[in-house]
Coordinates of C-alpha atoms and ligand atoms in Angstrom, one line a residue:
M1 CA 38.7 73.3 -46.2
K2 CA 38.5 75.3 -43.1
V3 CA 35.4 75.6 -40.9
L4 CA 34.5 78.2 -38.4
V5 CA 32.2 77.3 -35.6
I6 CA 30.7 80.3 -33.7
G7 CA 30.1 79.6 -30.0
A8 CA 31.7 78.4 -26.7
G9 CA 29.2 75.8 -25.4
G10 CA 28.9 71.8 -25.0
R11 CA 27.0 72.2 -28.5
E12 CA 29.9 73.9 -30.3
H13 CA 32.5 71.6 -29.0
A14 CA 30.3 69.0 -30.4
L15 CA 29.9 70.7 -33.7
A16 CA 34.0 71.4 -33.9
W17 CA 34.8 67.9 -33.1
R18 CA 32.2 66.5 -35.6
C19 CA 33.7 68.6 -38.5
A20 CA 37.3 67.9 -37.5
A21 CA 36.6 64.3 -37.8
S22 CA 35.8 65.0 -41.7
A23 CA 38.6 64.0 -44.2
R24 CA 37.8 67.0 -45.9
V25 CA 38.5 69.4 -43.2
Q26 CA 41.9 70.4 -42.5
E27 CA 40.9 72.9 -39.6
V28 CA 38.3 73.9 -37.3
L29 CA 38.5 77.4 -35.9
V30 CA 35.9 78.1 -32.8
A31 CA 35.2 81.6 -31.9
P32 CA 35.6 82.0 -28.9
G33 CA 35.5 78.3 -27.9
N34 CA 36.4 76.5 -24.4
A35 CA 39.1 74.6 -23.3
G36 CA 37.7 71.2 -24.9
T37 CA 37.8 72.9 -28.3
A38 CA 41.2 74.1 -27.5
L39 CA 42.4 70.6 -26.8
E40 CA 40.4 69.0 -29.4
P41 CA 42.7 67.8 -32.6
K42 CA 42.5 69.7 -35.7
C43 CA 40.6 72.7 -33.6
R44 CA 42.3 75.9 -32.9
N45 CA 40.1 78.7 -30.4
V46 CA 40.3 82.2 -31.7
P47 CA 39.3 85.0 -29.3
V48 CA 36.6 86.7 -30.8
G49 CA 33.3 86.6 -29.4
A50 CA 30.5 84.9 -30.5
E51 CA 28.1 88.2 -30.7
D52 CA 31.0 90.4 -32.4
I53 CA 29.5 90.0 -35.8
P54 CA 32.1 92.4 -37.8
A55 CA 35.1 90.7 -36.3
L56 CA 33.6 87.3 -37.1
V57 CA 33.2 88.3 -40.6
D58 CA 37.1 89.7 -40.7
L59 CA 38.4 86.5 -38.9
A60 CA 36.5 84.3 -41.7
R61 CA 37.8 86.4 -44.5
R62 CA 41.3 86.8 -43.1
E63 CA 41.4 82.9 -42.5
G64 CA 39.8 81.6 -46.0
V65 CA 37.1 79.9 -44.0
Q66 CA 35.0 78.0 -46.5
L67 CA 32.2 76.9 -43.9
T68 CA 31.0 78.6 -41.0
I69 CA 28.3 76.9 -38.5
V70 CA 26.7 79.1 -36.1
G71 CA 26.1 77.5 -32.4
P72 CA 23.9 80.1 -30.4
E73 CA 20.6 82.1 -31.3
G74 CA 22.3 85.3 -30.0
P75 CA 24.3 86.1 -33.3
L76 CA 21.6 84.4 -35.5
V77 CA 18.7 86.6 -34.1
A78 CA 21.4 89.6 -34.9
G79 CA 21.9 88.9 -38.4
V80 CA 25.3 87.0 -38.5
V81 CA 24.1 84.9 -41.4
D82 CA 23.0 88.3 -43.4
A83 CA 26.7 89.9 -42.6
F84 CA 28.3 86.8 -43.8
E85 CA 26.4 86.5 -47.0
A86 CA 27.0 90.2 -47.8
A87 CA 30.8 89.4 -47.7
G88 CA 30.1 86.5 -50.0
L89 CA 30.8 83.6 -47.2
A90 CA 28.9 80.7 -46.6
C91 CA 27.4 80.5 -43.4
F92 CA 24.9 78.0 -42.1
G93 CA 22.2 79.2 -40.1
P94 CA 18.8 81.4 -40.6
R95 CA 18.9 85.0 -41.8
R96 CA 17.9 87.5 -39.3
Q97 CA 14.2 87.6 -40.7
A98 CA 13.6 83.6 -40.4
A99 CA 15.5 83.4 -37.1
R100 CA 12.5 85.5 -35.5
L101 CA 11.0 82.2 -35.1
E102 CA 13.2 82.1 -32.0
G103 CA 13.8 85.9 -31.8
S104 CA 9.9 86.8 -31.5
K105 CA 7.7 84.7 -29.9
A106 CA 5.0 87.2 -31.1
F107 CA 6.1 86.7 -34.6
T108 CA 5.9 83.2 -34.2
K109 CA 2.4 83.2 -32.8
D110 CA 1.4 85.2 -35.7
F111 CA 2.9 83.2 -38.0
L112 CA 1.5 79.7 -36.7
E113 CA -1.8 80.9 -36.7
R114 CA -1.7 82.3 -40.2
H115 CA -0.5 79.1 -41.6
G116 CA -2.6 76.7 -39.4
I117 CA 0.1 75.1 -37.6
P118 CA -1.2 73.7 -34.1
T119 CA -0.2 76.0 -31.2
A120 CA -2.0 77.1 -28.0
R121 CA -4.5 79.9 -28.4
S122 CA -3.3 83.4 -27.1
R123 CA -3.0 86.9 -27.7
T124 CA 0.1 89.4 -28.0
F125 CA -0.1 92.9 -26.0
T126 CA 2.0 95.8 -26.0
R127 CA 2.2 98.2 -23.0
E128 CA -0.3 100.5 -25.1
D129 CA -2.8 97.8 -26.1
Y130 CA -2.7 95.6 -22.7
D131 CA -6.1 94.7 -21.9
P132 CA -6.5 93.4 -18.2
S133 CA -10.1 92.5 -18.7
W134 CA -9.4 90.0 -21.2
L135 CA -6.9 88.4 -18.7
E136 CA -9.5 87.8 -16.3
R137 CA -11.7 86.0 -18.8
Q138 CA -9.4 83.3 -19.2
P139 CA -9.2 80.1 -18.0
L140 CA -6.4 79.4 -15.4
P141 CA -3.3 78.4 -15.4
L142 CA -2.1 81.1 -18.0
V143 CA 1.3 81.0 -19.8
I144 CA 2.9 84.7 -19.8
K145 CA 5.9 84.9 -22.1
A146 CA 8.3 87.7 -22.6
S147 CA 8.4 87.7 -26.6
G148 CA 12.0 88.4 -27.2
L149 CA 15.0 86.4 -26.1
A150 CA 15.3 86.0 -22.5
A151 CA 17.7 83.0 -22.0
G152 CA 15.1 80.4 -21.4
K153 CA 13.6 82.7 -18.2
G154 CA 11.1 84.6 -20.0
V155 CA 8.0 82.3 -19.5
I156 CA 5.9 82.2 -16.5
I157 CA 3.3 79.5 -15.7
A158 CA 0.6 81.6 -13.8
E159 CA -1.7 79.7 -11.4
T160 CA -3.7 82.4 -10.3
L161 CA -4.9 85.6 -11.9
E162 CA -2.9 87.8 -9.4
E163 CA 0.1 85.7 -10.8
A164 CA -0.7 86.2 -14.3
R165 CA -1.2 90.2 -13.8
A166 CA 1.9 90.6 -11.8
A167 CA 3.9 88.6 -14.4
V168 CA 2.7 90.9 -17.3
G169 CA 3.3 93.8 -15.3
E170 CA 6.7 92.8 -14.5
M171 CA 7.5 92.3 -18.1
F172 CA 6.4 95.6 -19.2
A173 CA 8.4 97.0 -16.2
G174 CA 11.6 95.7 -18.0
R175 CA 12.2 92.8 -16.0
F176 CA 13.5 91.0 -19.3
G177 CA 14.6 94.4 -21.0
H178 CA 13.5 94.9 -24.5
A179 CA 12.4 90.8 -24.8
G180 CA 9.3 92.4 -22.7
E181 CA 8.0 94.9 -24.8
Q182 CA 5.8 92.6 -26.1
V183 CA 3.9 90.1 -24.1
V184 CA 2.4 86.7 -25.0
V185 CA -0.4 85.4 -23.2
E186 CA -1.3 81.6 -23.8
E187 CA -3.7 78.9 -23.1
F188 CA -1.9 76.3 -20.8
L189 CA -1.3 72.9 -22.6
R190 CA -1.2 69.5 -20.8
G191 CA 0.5 66.7 -22.7
E192 CA 4.0 65.2 -23.1
E193 CA 6.7 67.8 -23.9
V194 CA 8.7 66.7 -27.0
S195 CA 11.5 68.1 -29.1
F196 CA 12.4 67.9 -32.6
I197 CA 15.3 69.0 -34.5
V198 CA 16.1 69.2 -38.2
M199 CA 18.0 70.6 -40.7
A200 CA 16.6 72.8 -43.6
D201 CA 17.9 74.2 -46.7
G202 CA 15.0 76.9 -47.4
A203 CA 12.8 74.3 -49.1
H204 CA 13.8 70.7 -48.0
V205 CA 14.0 68.9 -44.6
L206 CA 16.3 66.5 -43.3
P207 CA 15.5 65.4 -39.6
L208 CA 18.1 64.9 -37.4
A209 CA 17.9 61.5 -34.9
T210 CA 15.4 62.2 -32.2
S211 CA 16.4 63.5 -28.9
Q212 CA 15.0 64.2 -25.5
D213 CA 16.3 66.7 -22.8
H214 CA 15.8 67.1 -19.1
K215 CA 15.1 70.9 -18.2
R216 CA 14.9 70.6 -14.7
R217 CA 17.8 70.9 -12.2
D218 CA 17.2 68.2 -9.9
D219 CA 16.4 64.6 -9.7
G220 CA 12.6 63.8 -10.5
D221 CA 11.9 66.6 -12.9
R222 CA 12.0 69.0 -9.7
G223 CA 13.9 72.5 -9.0
P224 CA 14.3 75.1 -11.4
N225 CA 14.0 75.2 -14.7
T226 CA 17.9 74.9 -16.7
G227 CA 18.9 75.0 -20.4
G228 CA 19.0 71.2 -19.9
M229 CA 20.8 69.0 -17.1
G230 CA 21.1 65.7 -19.8
A231 CA 19.7 64.4 -22.8
Y232 CA 19.6 61.0 -25.2
S233 CA 19.1 59.9 -28.3
P234 CA 17.0 58.3 -29.7
A235 CA 13.8 59.4 -27.6
P236 CA 11.8 56.3 -27.6
R237 CA 8.4 58.4 -27.1
V238 CA 8.9 60.0 -30.7
T239 CA 7.0 56.9 -32.4
P240 CA 7.3 56.4 -36.5
E241 CA 3.6 57.5 -36.1
L242 CA 4.5 60.7 -33.9
H243 CA 7.2 61.5 -36.1
A244 CA 5.5 61.5 -39.4
R245 CA 2.6 63.7 -37.7
I246 CA 5.2 66.1 -36.4
M247 CA 7.0 66.2 -40.1
R248 CA 3.5 66.6 -41.8
E249 CA 1.8 69.1 -39.2
V250 CA 4.4 71.2 -37.9
I251 CA 7.8 71.0 -40.0
E252 CA 6.9 71.1 -43.5
P253 CA 4.3 73.6 -43.2
T254 CA 6.6 76.0 -41.4
I255 CA 9.5 75.6 -43.7
A256 CA 6.8 76.0 -46.6
G257 CA 5.1 78.9 -44.8
L258 CA 8.5 80.8 -44.3
A259 CA 9.3 80.4 -47.9
A260 CA 6.1 81.5 -49.1
D261 CA 6.3 84.5 -46.6
G262 CA 9.7 85.4 -48.5
T263 CA 12.0 84.6 -45.6
P264 CA 13.1 81.1 -46.4
Y265 CA 14.7 79.1 -43.7
T266 CA 18.0 77.7 -43.8
G267 CA 19.8 76.0 -40.7
F268 CA 18.9 73.9 -37.7
L269 CA 15.4 74.1 -36.6
Y270 CA 14.3 73.1 -33.0
A271 CA 10.7 72.7 -32.5
G272 CA 9.7 72.5 -28.8
L273 CA 6.2 70.5 -28.7
M274 CA 3.3 69.7 -26.3
V275 CA 1.9 66.4 -27.6
A276 CA -1.6 66.3 -26.7
E277 CA -3.5 63.2 -25.8
D278 CA -5.2 63.0 -29.1
G279 CA -1.6 63.2 -30.7
T280 CA -1.8 67.0 -31.8
P281 CA 1.7 68.2 -31.8
N282 CA 1.2 71.6 -30.7
V283 CA 4.3 74.4 -30.8
L284 CA 5.5 75.7 -27.7
E285 CA 8.4 77.2 -29.1
F286 CA 11.0 77.3 -32.0
N287 CA 14.7 77.5 -31.6
C288 CA 16.7 78.5 -34.6
R289 CA 19.4 76.5 -33.5
L290 CA 20.6 73.0 -32.3
G291 CA 19.8 72.2 -28.8
D292 CA 22.1 72.1 -25.9
P293 CA 22.8 69.7 -24.4
E294 CA 20.6 67.4 -27.2
T295 CA 23.5 68.0 -29.8
Q296 CA 26.2 66.2 -27.8
P297 CA 24.3 62.7 -27.5
V298 CA 22.9 63.4 -31.2
L299 CA 26.0 64.4 -32.8
S300 CA 27.8 61.4 -31.2
R301 CA 25.4 59.2 -33.1
L302 CA 26.0 60.9 -36.4
R303 CA 28.1 58.6 -38.9
S304 CA 27.6 61.2 -41.8
D305 CA 30.1 64.0 -42.4
L306 CA 28.4 67.1 -40.9
A307 CA 30.5 69.4 -43.0
V308 CA 29.1 68.0 -46.3
L309 CA 25.5 68.0 -44.9
C310 CA 25.8 71.7 -44.1
E311 CA 27.0 72.3 -47.6
A312 CA 24.3 70.6 -49.3
A313 CA 21.9 72.6 -47.1
L314 CA 23.6 75.6 -48.1
A315 CA 23.4 74.5 -51.7
G316 CA 19.7 73.8 -51.5
R317 CA 20.4 70.0 -51.9
L318 CA 19.1 68.6 -48.6
D319 CA 17.0 66.4 -50.8
T320 CA 20.1 64.5 -52.5
V321 CA 21.6 63.6 -49.1
S322 CA 20.9 61.4 -46.1
A323 CA 22.1 61.2 -42.7
Q324 CA 23.7 58.0 -41.1
W325 CA 23.3 57.1 -37.4
D326 CA 25.2 54.7 -35.3
L327 CA 22.1 52.3 -34.1
R328 CA 23.6 52.5 -30.6
A329 CA 21.9 54.8 -28.0
A330 CA 23.8 57.8 -26.6
L331 CA 23.1 59.6 -23.2
G332 CA 24.6 62.6 -21.9
V333 CA 24.7 63.9 -18.1
V334 CA 25.5 67.7 -17.7
L335 CA 27.9 68.3 -14.7
A336 CA 27.2 71.6 -13.5
A337 CA 28.7 74.2 -11.2
R338 CA 27.1 74.5 -7.9
G339 CA 24.6 77.4 -7.7
Y340 CA 23.4 76.7 -11.5
P341 CA 21.0 78.1 -12.8
D342 CA 21.9 81.2 -10.6
T343 CA 25.1 82.6 -9.8
V344 CA 27.8 80.0 -9.8
R345 CA 31.7 80.3 -8.7
K346 CA 34.0 79.9 -11.2
G347 CA 38.1 78.9 -11.4
D348 CA 37.8 75.4 -9.9
R349 CA 40.1 72.8 -11.3
I350 CA 38.5 69.9 -13.1
E351 CA 40.1 66.6 -12.0
G352 CA 40.1 63.1 -13.9
L353 CA 39.5 64.5 -17.4
E354 CA 42.2 62.0 -18.5
Q355 CA 40.6 59.1 -16.6
A356 CA 37.1 59.8 -18.1
A357 CA 38.8 60.0 -21.7
A358 CA 40.5 56.6 -21.2
L359 CA 37.2 55.1 -19.9
A360 CA 35.3 56.6 -22.9
A361 CA 37.4 55.4 -26.0
G362 CA 35.2 54.1 -28.6
R363 CA 32.0 54.3 -26.2
G364 CA 31.5 58.1 -25.4
K365 CA 33.1 61.3 -25.0
V366 CA 33.3 64.5 -22.2
F367 CA 32.2 67.3 -24.1
H368 CA 33.2 70.9 -22.6
A369 CA 31.1 73.9 -21.8
G370 CA 31.8 76.6 -19.5
T371 CA 35.7 75.5 -18.9
R372 CA 38.7 77.4 -19.7
L373 CA 42.4 76.7 -20.2
E374 CA 45.0 78.4 -17.7
G375 CA 48.5 77.1 -17.2
G376 CA 47.5 73.8 -18.9
R377 CA 44.9 73.0 -16.3
V378 CA 41.2 72.9 -17.1
L379 CA 39.2 75.1 -15.1
T380 CA 35.4 75.8 -14.5
D381 CA 34.1 78.7 -16.2
G382 CA 30.3 78.7 -16.3
G383 CA 27.2 77.3 -15.0
R384 CA 26.9 74.0 -17.2
V385 CA 30.8 72.7 -17.3
L386 CA 30.8 69.5 -19.1
C387 CA 28.5 66.9 -20.5
A388 CA 29.7 63.2 -20.5
V389 CA 28.0 61.3 -23.3
G390 CA 28.2 57.4 -23.0
L391 CA 27.0 55.1 -26.1
G392 CA 25.4 51.7 -25.7
E393 CA 23.2 49.0 -27.1
S394 CA 20.1 50.7 -25.1
V395 CA 19.4 54.0 -23.2
S396 CA 20.2 52.2 -20.2
T397 CA 23.6 50.7 -21.1
A398 CA 24.4 54.4 -22.6
A399 CA 23.6 55.7 -18.9
E400 CA 25.8 53.2 -17.4
T401 CA 28.6 54.2 -19.6
A402 CA 27.9 58.0 -19.1
Y403 CA 27.6 57.7 -15.5
A404 CA 31.2 56.0 -15.3
L405 CA 32.7 58.9 -16.9
V406 CA 30.9 61.1 -14.6
G407 CA 32.6 58.9 -11.8
A408 CA 36.1 59.7 -12.9
I409 CA 35.7 63.5 -12.7
H410 CA 35.6 65.9 -10.0
W411 CA 35.4 69.3 -8.9
P412 CA 34.5 71.0 -5.5
D413 CA 30.8 71.4 -5.5
M414 CA 30.3 69.8 -8.8
Q415 CA 26.3 68.8 -9.2
Y416 CA 24.7 66.8 -11.7
R417 CA 21.6 64.6 -12.0
R418 CA 21.4 60.7 -11.3
D419 CA 18.2 59.8 -13.4
I420 CA 18.9 61.3 -16.7
G421 CA 17.0 59.1 -19.3
H422 CA 14.9 57.6 -16.5
R423 CA 11.5 57.5 -18.8
A424 CA 13.4 56.0 -21.7
I425 CA 14.9 53.6 -19.2
A426 CA 11.6 52.8 -17.4
R427 CA 10.1 52.2 -21.0
E428 CA 13.0 49.8 -21.8
R429 CA 12.4 48.0 -18.4
R430 CA 8.9 47.4 -19.3
G431 CA 9.8 46.1 -22.7
Ligands
AMP501 P1 9.1 78.0 -24.1 O1 10.2 78.6 -23.9 O2 8.0 78.7 -24.9 O3 9.5 76.4 -24.6 O4 8.6 77.7 -22.7 C1 9.2 77.0 -21.8 C2 8.6 76.0 -20.9 O5 7.4 76.3 -20.5 C3 8.2 74.8 -21.9 O6 9.3 73.9 -22.0 C4 7.0 74.0 -21.2 O7 7.2 73.0 -20.2 C5 6.6 75.4 -20.5 N1 5.5 75.9 -21.2 C6 5.5 76.8 -22.6 N2 4.3 77.1 -23.0 C7 3.4 76.5 -22.5 C8 1.9 76.3 -22.8 N3 1.4 76.8 -23.4 N4 1.3 75.3 -21.9 C9 2.1 74.8 -20.8 N5 3.4 74.6 -20.7 C10 4.1 75.5 -21.5
LIG502 N1 18.0 72.1 -24.4 C1 17.0 72.8 -24.8 C2 17.6 74.3 -25.5 O1 18.8 74.4 -26.0 O2 17.1 75.1 -25.6

């Protein structure tokens, strides 16, 4: 069969690579892909943008694609799955109505409250019904969120009332475009942040291996928030007890609630949670897709056929399959261009990829994100450029391998964190 992967990041390189590993898959098209997917055996980049839904439908029809997997949230929230379905094409991901779980925080807060799923107390305002006096009566800090998609930048933690007022004001003034037309103001929660990723088929759920990312740019979890500077799997802090609670109190009622509301959820679902001291898993956010970079270590451990799992989900048969995982741990270190998460320079030549690939044989892989191929050379082409994943008997040994791969790679001003996995590694050292 022929598979199409939509997107251009590290997550999509990992998705394409896993699909290409299936004996049943002849070819994987990637739209638009990166240098990594261009060089990957059995994969072929197609110059169609991830947001160009009519062109993606045309491509899938023309090429006889039997399964499409959508990487990023943009096309999902814009209705790519609905468009494929209308054309009679199989596409794994949530339809537009279900993708509102990521596309509209206002929708999600209302959904969570209606279905009794734990989350921070909140109110949603539009410019018309905004009530500044309500803000004054709330305890600080307050969390101010632009409701729509804001590339991970639309959340402001306000320590003072002035900051809170200013944040709401900026959102209504258009700082995040349409995303800020509705503003969610919510209580600040304390606890441990945990992410949890599953596959769903509208009714059943298959949890993926646990994982944890590092969102801050600099060592010691300092510096600006990013899409993620590294991730590892498994995440030891997700104990079997916590796993069971998240499934029972968050994932199952979410899938059941969406089905009951007439908008069943099929696709990957990513829950960002704040686990309170008493163990309550409060939902901070949902993403209607896999995490990036979590996908790179998670799929590095997947032993089952990803295309088969996606097909089972599209047939509503996820309850009849299981996923097998490599018992080793996997850890990925993101190599970013200088300046990330702000504006970065592009077009630097990346050295050492062959040496890294030789070192990685059987125990890791370097995934591409912001890269492009020019005259046979791999050049930087984005903020997050590569993700070097190592496998090992423990998170510590996986980290040693990952950093050995990092050591082989070079371009001017590349930056990366030296402490990915530090909490899990400290936990391992404590035994
Ligand atoms: P979100 O995009 O909603 O996940 O928010 C981005 C980040 O802001 C999260 O990963 C948390 O670190 C933080 N955050 C969001 N909501 C809250 C909250 N209610 N309390 C504390 N921190 C929060
Ligand atoms: N790494 C977090 C995300 O993909 O949103």
